[in-house]
């Protein structure tokens, strides 16, 4: 059975509110489109080669270039943000508002839908400290393709993600090698893509009968009941980032 948060629905083509995409149960619901998020509202983002940024924002009245939309809010343009793979709850609009209220996330969040090749979101051996739910962790999965997203994060936003993910304790920040392709809806592959992966044995993939369990196959309540052992590693080809990543 496919878990609800990964169900493929019709592409969203109009602005939406957080309440349409609740955070619980983890990893929450996600819109079937790229989007920008601010003030509890998500605005779909569509690829458009005629726009200077390559993307357009769908508002109630117009479809401005993404960089123009960001500029009108005094926000950092797309080309000065660093891409960070999001494969769990950070794709959920209501969770993004939680990052704002609880951890001080500032400015519009740019979340672009992406296809992840030869990687999968799988259930972790550890549990999330704040509510005891089982979180996702990234793992190598040859032959699979999953739909997730890439945050184009400002430096401040990425530091908030560091805090949320428990960087250095539960997760580590890495640069994924190109052997794990990630493609946006416009067909491009983000360069120097960052991701949060398991930092210690307690957060590595949970192995059940010797194999990890994909989040797309078992929902949260079933994941909590899984009985297995932590994997030795995640099989990813990546380089851990020490300190601040180089600016884009």
PDB file of C-alpha atoms in Angstrom:
ATOM      1  CA  UNK A   1       0.000   0.000   0.000  1.00  0.00           C
ATOM      2  CA  UNK A   2       1.367   3.437  -0.941  1.00  0.00           C
ATOM      3  CA  UNK A   3       1.562   5.807   2.028  1.00  0.00           C
ATOM      4  CA  UNK A   4      -0.759   8.862   1.761  1.00  0.00           C
ATOM      5  CA  UNK A   5       2.010  11.464   1.749  1.00  0.00           C
ATOM      6  CA  UNK A   6       3.479   9.958  -1.437  1.00  0.00           C
ATOM      7  CA  UNK A   7       0.190   9.550  -3.311  1.00  0.00           C
ATOM      8  CA  UNK A   8       0.291  11.024  -6.829  1.00  0.00           C
ATOM      9  CA  UNK A   9      -2.548  13.540  -7.264  1.00  0.00           C
ATOM     10  CA  UNK A  10      -3.306  16.149  -9.908  1.00  0.00           C
ATOM     11  CA  UNK A  11      -0.702  18.896 -10.027  1.00  0.00           C
ATOM     12  CA  UNK A  12      -1.625  21.837  -7.791  1.00  0.00           C
ATOM     13  CA  UNK A  13      -2.251  24.970  -9.895  1.00  0.00           C
ATOM     14  CA  UNK A  14      -3.471  27.536  -7.364  1.00  0.00           C
ATOM     15  CA  UNK A  15      -2.270  28.927  -4.007  1.00  0.00           C
ATOM     16  CA  UNK A  16      -2.975  26.802  -0.931  1.00  0.00           C
ATOM     17  CA  UNK A  17      -2.994  27.136   2.858  1.00  0.00           C
ATOM     18  CA  UNK A  18      -1.037  25.057   5.385  1.00  0.00           C
ATOM     19  CA  UNK A  19      -4.209  23.381   6.658  1.00  0.00           C
ATOM     20  CA  UNK A  20      -4.514  21.542   3.341  1.00  0.00           C
ATOM     21  CA  UNK A  21      -1.183  19.793   4.052  1.00  0.00           C
ATOM     22  CA  UNK A  22      -1.034  18.827   7.755  1.00  0.00           C
ATOM     23  CA  UNK A  23       2.229  17.842   9.427  1.00  0.00           C
ATOM     24  CA  UNK A  24       0.968  14.790  11.311  1.00  0.00           C
ATOM     25  CA  UNK A  25       1.490  11.930  11.035  1.00  0.00           C
ATOM     26  CA  UNK A  26       5.133  12.279   9.956  1.00  0.00           C
ATOM     27  CA  UNK A  27       6.264  13.055   7.288  1.00  0.00           C
ATOM     28  CA  UNK A  28       3.088  15.023   6.647  1.00  0.00           C
ATOM     29  CA  UNK A  29       1.278  15.778   3.409  1.00  0.00           C
ATOM     30  CA  UNK A  30       2.962  17.472   0.477  1.00  0.00           C
ATOM     31  CA  UNK A  31       1.624  19.248  -2.616  1.00  0.00           C
ATOM     32  CA  UNK A  32       2.224  17.613  -5.975  1.00  0.00           C
ATOM     33  CA  UNK A  33       4.124  20.606  -7.348  1.00  0.00           C
ATOM     34  CA  UNK A  34       7.042  22.936  -6.767  1.00  0.00           C
ATOM     35  CA  UNK A  35       6.117  25.863  -4.525  1.00  0.00           C
ATOM     36  CA  UNK A  36       7.224  28.895  -2.562  1.00  0.00           C
ATOM     37  CA  UNK A  37       5.999  29.279   0.997  1.00  0.00           C
ATOM     38  CA  UNK A  38       5.443  32.391   3.101  1.00  0.00           C
ATOM     39  CA  UNK A  39       2.943  33.497   5.775  1.00  0.00           C
ATOM     40  CA  UNK A  40       1.175  30.144   5.929  1.00  0.00           C
ATOM     41  CA  UNK A  41       0.513  30.088   2.183  1.00  0.00           C
ATOM     42  CA  UNK A  42       2.075  28.096  -0.629  1.00  0.00           C
ATOM     43  CA  UNK A  43       2.226  29.379  -4.193  1.00  0.00           C
ATOM     44  CA  UNK A  44       2.812  26.822  -6.971  1.00  0.00           C
ATOM     45  CA  UNK A  45       5.953  27.294  -9.050  1.00  0.00           C
ATOM     46  CA  UNK A  46       6.049  26.140 -12.676  1.00  0.00           C
ATOM     47  CA  UNK A  47       9.065  25.795 -15.004  1.00  0.00           C
ATOM     48  CA  UNK A  48       9.072  28.415 -17.773  1.00  0.00           C
ATOM     49  CA  UNK A  49      12.066  28.973 -20.010  1.00  0.00           C
ATOM     50  CA  UNK A  50      10.841  32.467 -20.918  1.00  0.00           C
ATOM     51  CA  UNK A  51      11.232  33.678 -17.317  1.00  0.00           C
ATOM     52  CA  UNK A  52      14.716  35.007 -16.373  1.00  0.00           C
ATOM     53  CA  UNK A  53      14.892  32.588 -13.431  1.00  0.00           C
ATOM     54  CA  UNK A  54      13.432  29.704 -15.458  1.00  0.00           C
ATOM     55  CA  UNK A  55      10.423  29.537 -13.107  1.00  0.00           C
ATOM     56  CA  UNK A  56       7.119  31.344 -12.564  1.00  0.00           C
ATOM     57  CA  UNK A  57       5.050  31.698  -9.389  1.00  0.00           C
ATOM     58  CA  UNK A  58       1.304  31.115  -9.598  1.00  0.00           C
ATOM     59  CA  UNK A  59      -0.544  33.757  -7.544  1.00  0.00           C
ATOM     60  CA  UNK A  60      -4.247  34.635  -7.483  1.00  0.00           C
ATOM     61  CA  UNK A  61      -3.801  37.285 -10.175  1.00  0.00           C
ATOM     62  CA  UNK A  62      -0.533  36.768 -12.075  1.00  0.00           C
ATOM     63  CA  UNK A  63       2.460  34.547 -12.839  1.00  0.00           C
ATOM     64  CA  UNK A  64       5.617  36.572 -12.150  1.00  0.00           C
ATOM     65  CA  UNK A  65       9.160  35.307 -12.594  1.00  0.00           C
ATOM     66  CA  UNK A  66      10.298  33.601  -9.390  1.00  0.00           C
ATOM     67  CA  UNK A  67      13.194  36.031  -8.904  1.00  0.00           C
ATOM     68  CA  UNK A  68      10.872  39.008  -9.391  1.00  0.00           C
ATOM     69  CA  UNK A  69       8.448  37.543  -6.843  1.00  0.00           C
ATOM     70  CA  UNK A  70      11.327  37.094  -4.376  1.00  0.00           C
ATOM     71  CA  UNK A  71      12.673  40.605  -5.037  1.00  0.00           C
ATOM     72  CA  UNK A  72       9.318  42.214  -4.213  1.00  0.00           C
ATOM     73  CA  UNK A  73       9.658  40.613  -0.756  1.00  0.00           C
ATOM     74  CA  UNK A  74      13.278  41.659  -0.278  1.00  0.00           C
ATOM     75  CA  UNK A  75      14.309  37.999  -0.476  1.00  0.00           C
ATOM     76  CA  UNK A  76      17.453  36.331  -1.842  1.00  0.00           C
ATOM     77  CA  UNK A  77      17.189  35.359  -5.549  1.00  0.00           C
ATOM     78  CA  UNK A  78      17.255  31.740  -6.649  1.00  0.00           C
ATOM     79  CA  UNK A  79      20.828  31.750  -7.993  1.00  0.00           C
ATOM     80  CA  UNK A  80      22.218  32.844  -4.603  1.00  0.00           C
ATOM     81  CA  UNK A  81      20.528  30.056  -2.654  1.00  0.00           C
ATOM     82  CA  UNK A  82      22.071  26.631  -1.963  1.00  0.00           C
ATOM     83  CA  UNK A  83      20.131  23.494  -2.998  1.00  0.00           C
ATOM     84  CA  UNK A  84      19.343  21.046  -0.184  1.00  0.00           C
ATOM     85  CA  UNK A  85      17.526  17.769  -0.825  1.00  0.00           C
ATOM     86  CA  UNK A  86      14.284  17.414   1.174  1.00  0.00           C
ATOM     87  CA  UNK A  87      12.870  13.898   1.390  1.00  0.00           C
ATOM     88  CA  UNK A  88      10.910  13.882   4.664  1.00  0.00           C
ATOM     89  CA  UNK A  89       8.763  16.353   6.563  1.00  0.00           C
ATOM     90  CA  UNK A  90      10.550  19.467   5.246  1.00  0.00           C
ATOM     91  CA  UNK A  91       8.425  19.207   2.092  1.00  0.00           C
ATOM     92  CA  UNK A  92       5.255  19.627   4.194  1.00  0.00           C
ATOM     93  CA  UNK A  93       3.890  23.241   4.236  1.00  0.00           C
ATOM     94  CA  UNK A  94       2.619  22.998   7.820  1.00  0.00           C
ATOM     95  CA  UNK A  95       6.057  21.768   8.946  1.00  0.00           C
ATOM     96  CA  UNK A  96       7.653  24.767   7.225  1.00  0.00           C
ATOM     97  CA  UNK A  97       5.427  27.054   9.313  1.00  0.00           C
ATOM     98  CA  UNK A  98       6.585  25.109  12.402  1.00  0.00           C
ATOM     99  CA  UNK A  99      10.176  25.886  11.414  1.00  0.00           C
ATOM    100  CA  UNK A 100       9.188  29.565  11.340  1.00  0.00           C
ATOM    101  CA  UNK A 101       7.401  29.633  14.700  1.00  0.00           C
ATOM    102  CA  UNK A 102       9.747  27.335  16.629  1.00  0.00           C
ATOM    103  CA  UNK A 103      13.187  27.788  15.046  1.00  0.00           C
ATOM    104  CA  UNK A 104      13.014  31.261  13.496  1.00  0.00           C
ATOM    105  CA  UNK A 105      13.018  30.364   9.793  1.00  0.00           C
ATOM    106  CA  UNK A 106      12.933  33.669   7.903  1.00  0.00           C
ATOM    107  CA  UNK A 107      11.798  34.648   4.417  1.00  0.00           C
ATOM    108  CA  UNK A 108      10.162  32.747   1.583  1.00  0.00           C
ATOM    109  CA  UNK A 109      11.030  29.063   1.309  1.00  0.00           C
ATOM    110  CA  UNK A 110      11.672  27.867  -2.248  1.00  0.00           C
ATOM    111  CA  UNK A 111      10.829  24.159  -2.595  1.00  0.00           C
ATOM    112  CA  UNK A 112      11.206  22.691  -6.097  1.00  0.00           C
ATOM    113  CA  UNK A 113       9.891  19.221  -6.886  1.00  0.00           C
ATOM    114  CA  UNK A 114      12.530  16.730  -7.987  1.00  0.00           C
ATOM    115  CA  UNK A 115      12.979  13.148  -9.109  1.00  0.00           C
ATOM    116  CA  UNK A 116      15.606  11.268  -7.101  1.00  0.00           C
ATOM    117  CA  UNK A 117      17.276   8.379  -8.941  1.00  0.00           C
ATOM    118  CA  UNK A 118      18.920   5.388  -7.237  1.00  0.00           C
ATOM    119  CA  UNK A 119      18.065   6.818  -3.781  1.00  0.00           C
ATOM    120  CA  UNK A 120      15.098   6.371  -1.468  1.00  0.00           C
ATOM    121  CA  UNK A 121      13.599   7.735   1.721  1.00  0.00           C
ATOM    122  CA  UNK A 122      13.581   4.805   4.157  1.00  0.00           C
ATOM    123  CA  UNK A 123      12.592   4.484   7.777  1.00  0.00           C
ATOM    124  CA  UNK A 124      15.318   5.234  10.300  1.00  0.00           C
ATOM    125  CA  UNK A 125      16.277   3.013  13.207  1.00  0.00           C
ATOM    126  CA  UNK A 126      15.884   6.027  15.527  1.00  0.00           C
ATOM    127  CA  UNK A 127      12.859   8.038  16.607  1.00  0.00           C
ATOM    128  CA  UNK A 128      12.222  11.783  16.394  1.00  0.00           C
ATOM    129  CA  UNK A 129      12.976  13.388  19.797  1.00  0.00           C
ATOM    130  CA  UNK A 130      10.145  15.909  19.865  1.00  0.00           C
ATOM    131  CA  UNK A 131       7.255  13.484  19.359  1.00  0.00           C
ATOM    132  CA  UNK A 132       8.563   9.910  19.172  1.00  0.00           C
ATOM    133  CA  UNK A 133       7.631   9.399  15.518  1.00  0.00           C
ATOM    134  CA  UNK A 134       9.949   7.443  13.242  1.00  0.00           C
ATOM    135  CA  UNK A 135      11.718   9.791  10.779  1.00  0.00           C
ATOM    136  CA  UNK A 136      12.978   9.169   7.285  1.00  0.00           C
ATOM    137  CA  UNK A 137      16.624   8.807   6.356  1.00  0.00           C
ATOM    138  CA  UNK A 138      18.202   8.742   2.914  1.00  0.00           C
ATOM    139  CA  UNK A 139      19.704   5.543   1.518  1.00  0.00           C
ATOM    140  CA  UNK A 140      21.120   4.213  -1.714  1.00  0.00           C
ATOM    141  CA  UNK A 141      18.486   2.286  -3.665  1.00  0.00           C
ATOM    142  CA  UNK A 142      19.695   1.266  -7.147  1.00  0.00           C
ATOM    143  CA  UNK A 143      16.932   1.064  -9.729  1.00  0.00           C
ATOM    144  CA  UNK A 144      14.424   3.228  -7.843  1.00  0.00           C
ATOM    145  CA  UNK A 145      13.013   6.656  -8.666  1.00  0.00           C
ATOM    146  CA  UNK A 146      11.218   8.693  -6.005  1.00  0.00           C
ATOM    147  CA  UNK A 147       9.644  12.139  -6.101  1.00  0.00           C
ATOM    148  CA  UNK A 148      10.906  14.491  -3.415  1.00  0.00           C
ATOM    149  CA  UNK A 149      12.033  18.132  -3.467  1.00  0.00           C
ATOM    150  CA  UNK A 150      15.004  20.472  -3.354  1.00  0.00           C
ATOM    151  CA  UNK A 151      14.966  23.423  -0.974  1.00  0.00           C
ATOM    152  CA  UNK A 152      16.803  26.408  -2.395  1.00  0.00           C
ATOM    153  CA  UNK A 153      17.840  27.712   0.998  1.00  0.00           C
ATOM    154  CA  UNK A 154      19.436  30.945   2.127  1.00  0.00           C
ATOM    155  CA  UNK A 155      22.320  30.658   4.595  1.00  0.00           C
ATOM    156  CA  UNK A 156      19.945  31.501   7.466  1.00  0.00           C
ATOM    157  CA  UNK A 157      17.408  28.924   6.338  1.00  0.00           C
ATOM    158  CA  UNK A 158      20.054  26.225   6.032  1.00  0.00           C
ATOM    159  CA  UNK A 159      21.267  26.939   9.570  1.00  0.00           C
ATOM    160  CA  UNK A 160      17.662  26.477  10.742  1.00  0.00           C
ATOM    161  CA  UNK A 161      17.604  23.130   8.951  1.00  0.00           C
ATOM    162  CA  UNK A 162      20.872  22.252  10.748  1.00  0.00           C
ATOM    163  CA  UNK A 163      19.121  22.795  14.084  1.00  0.00           C
ATOM    164  CA  UNK A 164      15.991  20.947  13.049  1.00  0.00           C
ATOM    165  CA  UNK A 165      17.937  17.905  11.834  1.00  0.00           C
ATOM    166  CA  UNK A 166      20.290  17.826  14.818  1.00  0.00           C
ATOM    167  CA  UNK A 167      23.334  18.261  12.610  1.00  0.00           C
ATOM    168  CA  UNK A 168      26.370  16.535  14.101  1.00  0.00           C
ATOM    169  CA  UNK A 169      24.259  14.338  16.390  1.00  0.00           C
ATOM    170  CA  UNK A 170      21.403  12.713  14.503  1.00  0.00           C
ATOM    171  CA  UNK A 171      22.106  13.804  10.943  1.00  0.00           C
ATOM    172  CA  UNK A 172      25.169  15.066   9.100  1.00  0.00           C
ATOM    173  CA  UNK A 173      25.257  17.570   6.257  1.00  0.00           C
ATOM    174  CA  UNK A 174      26.778  16.122   3.080  1.00  0.00           C
ATOM    175  CA  UNK A 175      27.293  16.974  -0.579  1.00  0.00           C
ATOM    176  CA  UNK A 176      25.824  14.212  -2.717  1.00  0.00           C
ATOM    177  CA  UNK A 177      27.979  12.934  -5.556  1.00  0.00           C
ATOM    178  CA  UNK A 178      26.618  13.050  -9.098  1.00  0.00           C
ATOM    179  CA  UNK A 179      26.264   9.258  -9.069  1.00  0.00           C
ATOM    180  CA  UNK A 180      22.948   9.960  -7.287  1.00  0.00           C
ATOM    181  CA  UNK A 181      21.112  12.044  -9.933  1.00  0.00           C
ATOM    182  CA  UNK A 182      18.404  14.494  -8.842  1.00  0.00           C
ATOM    183  CA  UNK A 183      16.375  16.248 -11.552  1.00  0.00           C
ATOM    184  CA  UNK A 184      14.009  19.182 -11.181  1.00  0.00           C
ATOM    185  CA  UNK A 185      10.799  19.535 -13.180  1.00  0.00           C
ATOM    186  CA  UNK A 186      12.645  21.638 -15.772  1.00  0.00           C
ATOM    187  CA  UNK A 187      15.065  18.764 -16.408  1.00  0.00           C
ATOM    188  CA  UNK A 188      18.088  20.380 -14.750  1.00  0.00           C
ATOM    189  CA  UNK A 189      20.218  18.777 -12.056  1.00  0.00           C
ATOM    190  CA  UNK A 190      21.171  20.991  -9.094  1.00  0.00           C
ATOM    191  CA  UNK A 191      24.909  21.443  -8.691  1.00  0.00           C
ATOM    192  CA  UNK A 192      26.674  20.837  -5.366  1.00  0.00           C
ATOM    193  CA  UNK A 193      23.483  19.412  -3.893  1.00  0.00           C
ATOM    194  CA  UNK A 194      23.438  19.115  -0.106  1.00  0.00           C
ATOM    195  CA  UNK A 195      21.493  16.578   1.944  1.00  0.00           C
ATOM    196  CA  UNK A 196      21.063  15.469   5.548  1.00  0.00           C
ATOM    197  CA  UNK A 197      22.010  11.839   6.089  1.00  0.00           C
ATOM    198  CA  UNK A 198      22.409   9.622   9.147  1.00  0.00           C
ATOM    199  CA  UNK A 199      25.191  10.791  11.482  1.00  0.00           C
ATOM    200  CA  UNK A 200      25.414   7.714  13.697  1.00  0.00           C
ATOM    201  CA  UNK A 201      24.378   4.064  13.903  1.00  0.00           C
ATOM    202  CA  UNK A 202      21.212   4.941  15.816  1.00  0.00           C
ATOM    203  CA  UNK A 203      19.829   6.933  12.872  1.00  0.00           C
ATOM    204  CA  UNK A 204      20.869   4.689   9.993  1.00  0.00           C
ATOM    205  CA  UNK A 205      18.221   2.799   7.991  1.00  0.00           C
ATOM    206  CA  UNK A 206      16.215   0.254   9.941  1.00  0.00           C
ATOM    207  CA  UNK A 207      16.767  -3.202   8.465  1.00  0.00           C
ATOM    208  CA  UNK A 208      13.833  -5.585   8.597  1.00  0.00           C
ATOM    209  CA  UNK A 209      14.706  -9.090   7.418  1.00  0.00           C
ATOM    210  CA  UNK A 210      17.995  -7.599   6.220  1.00  0.00           C
ATOM    211  CA  UNK A 211      16.530  -4.836   4.044  1.00  0.00           C
ATOM    212  CA  UNK A 212      15.517  -1.183   4.567  1.00  0.00           C
ATOM    213  CA  UNK A 213      11.834  -0.271   4.409  1.00  0.00           C
ATOM    214  CA  UNK A 214      10.874   2.525   2.020  1.00  0.00           C
ATOM    215  CA  UNK A 215       8.627   5.230   3.442  1.00  0.00           C
ATOM    216  CA  UNK A 216       6.483   4.967   0.323  1.00  0.00           C
ATOM    217  CA  UNK A 217       5.566   1.398   1.263  1.00  0.00           C
ATOM    218  CA  UNK A 218       4.707   1.688   4.979  1.00  0.00           C
ATOM    219  CA  UNK A 219       2.958   4.607   6.700  1.00  0.00           C
ATOM    220  CA  UNK A 220       4.037   6.099  10.049  1.00  0.00           C
ATOM    221  CA  UNK A 221       1.869   3.941  12.292  1.00  0.00           C
ATOM    222  CA  UNK A 222       3.131   0.803  10.611  1.00  0.00           C
ATOM    223  CA  UNK A 223       6.694   2.097  10.750  1.00  0.00           C
ATOM    224  CA  UNK A 224       6.503   2.494  14.533  1.00  0.00           C
ATOM    225  CA  UNK A 225       5.650  -1.188  14.806  1.00  0.00           C
ATOM    226  CA  UNK A 226       8.607  -2.347  12.714  1.00  0.00           C
ATOM    227  CA  UNK A 227      11.128  -4.595  14.432  1.00  0.00           C
ATOM    228  CA  UNK A 228      14.641  -4.630  13.026  1.00  0.00           C
ATOM    229  CA  UNK A 229      18.269  -3.609  13.460  1.00  0.00           C
ATOM    230  CA  UNK A 230      20.208  -0.466  12.471  1.00  0.00           C
ATOM    231  CA  UNK A 231      22.165  -0.724   9.230  1.00  0.00           C
ATOM    232  CA  UNK A 232      25.929  -0.245   9.335  1.00  0.00           C
ATOM    233  CA  UNK A 233      25.611   2.563   6.749  1.00  0.00           C
ATOM    234  CA  UNK A 234      23.377   4.050   4.066  1.00  0.00           C
ATOM    235  CA  UNK A 235      25.372   3.167   0.935  1.00  0.00           C
ATOM    236  CA  UNK A 236      25.383   6.750  -0.324  1.00  0.00           C
ATOM    237  CA  UNK A 237      28.294   8.287  -2.204  1.00  0.00           C
ATOM    238  CA  UNK A 238      28.754  11.658  -0.573  1.00  0.00           C
ATOM    239  CA  UNK A 239      31.203  13.981   1.179  1.00  0.00           C
ATOM    240  CA  UNK A 240      30.492  15.326   4.647  1.00  0.00           C
ATOM    241  CA  UNK A 241      30.528  19.120   4.970  1.00  0.00           C
ATOM    242  CA  UNK A 242      32.587  20.479   7.856  1.00  0.00           C
ATOM    243  CA  UNK A 243      31.539  23.923   9.032  1.00  0.00           C
ATOM    244  CA  UNK A 244      29.722  26.227   6.644  1.00  0.00           C
ATOM    245  CA  UNK A 245      29.319  25.013   3.042  1.00  0.00           C
ATOM    246  CA  UNK A 246      30.884  27.202   0.377  1.00  0.00           C
ATOM    247  CA  UNK A 247      28.467  29.856  -0.899  1.00  0.00           C
ATOM    248  CA  UNK A 248      26.764  29.134  -4.170  1.00  0.00           C
TER     249      UNK A 248
END
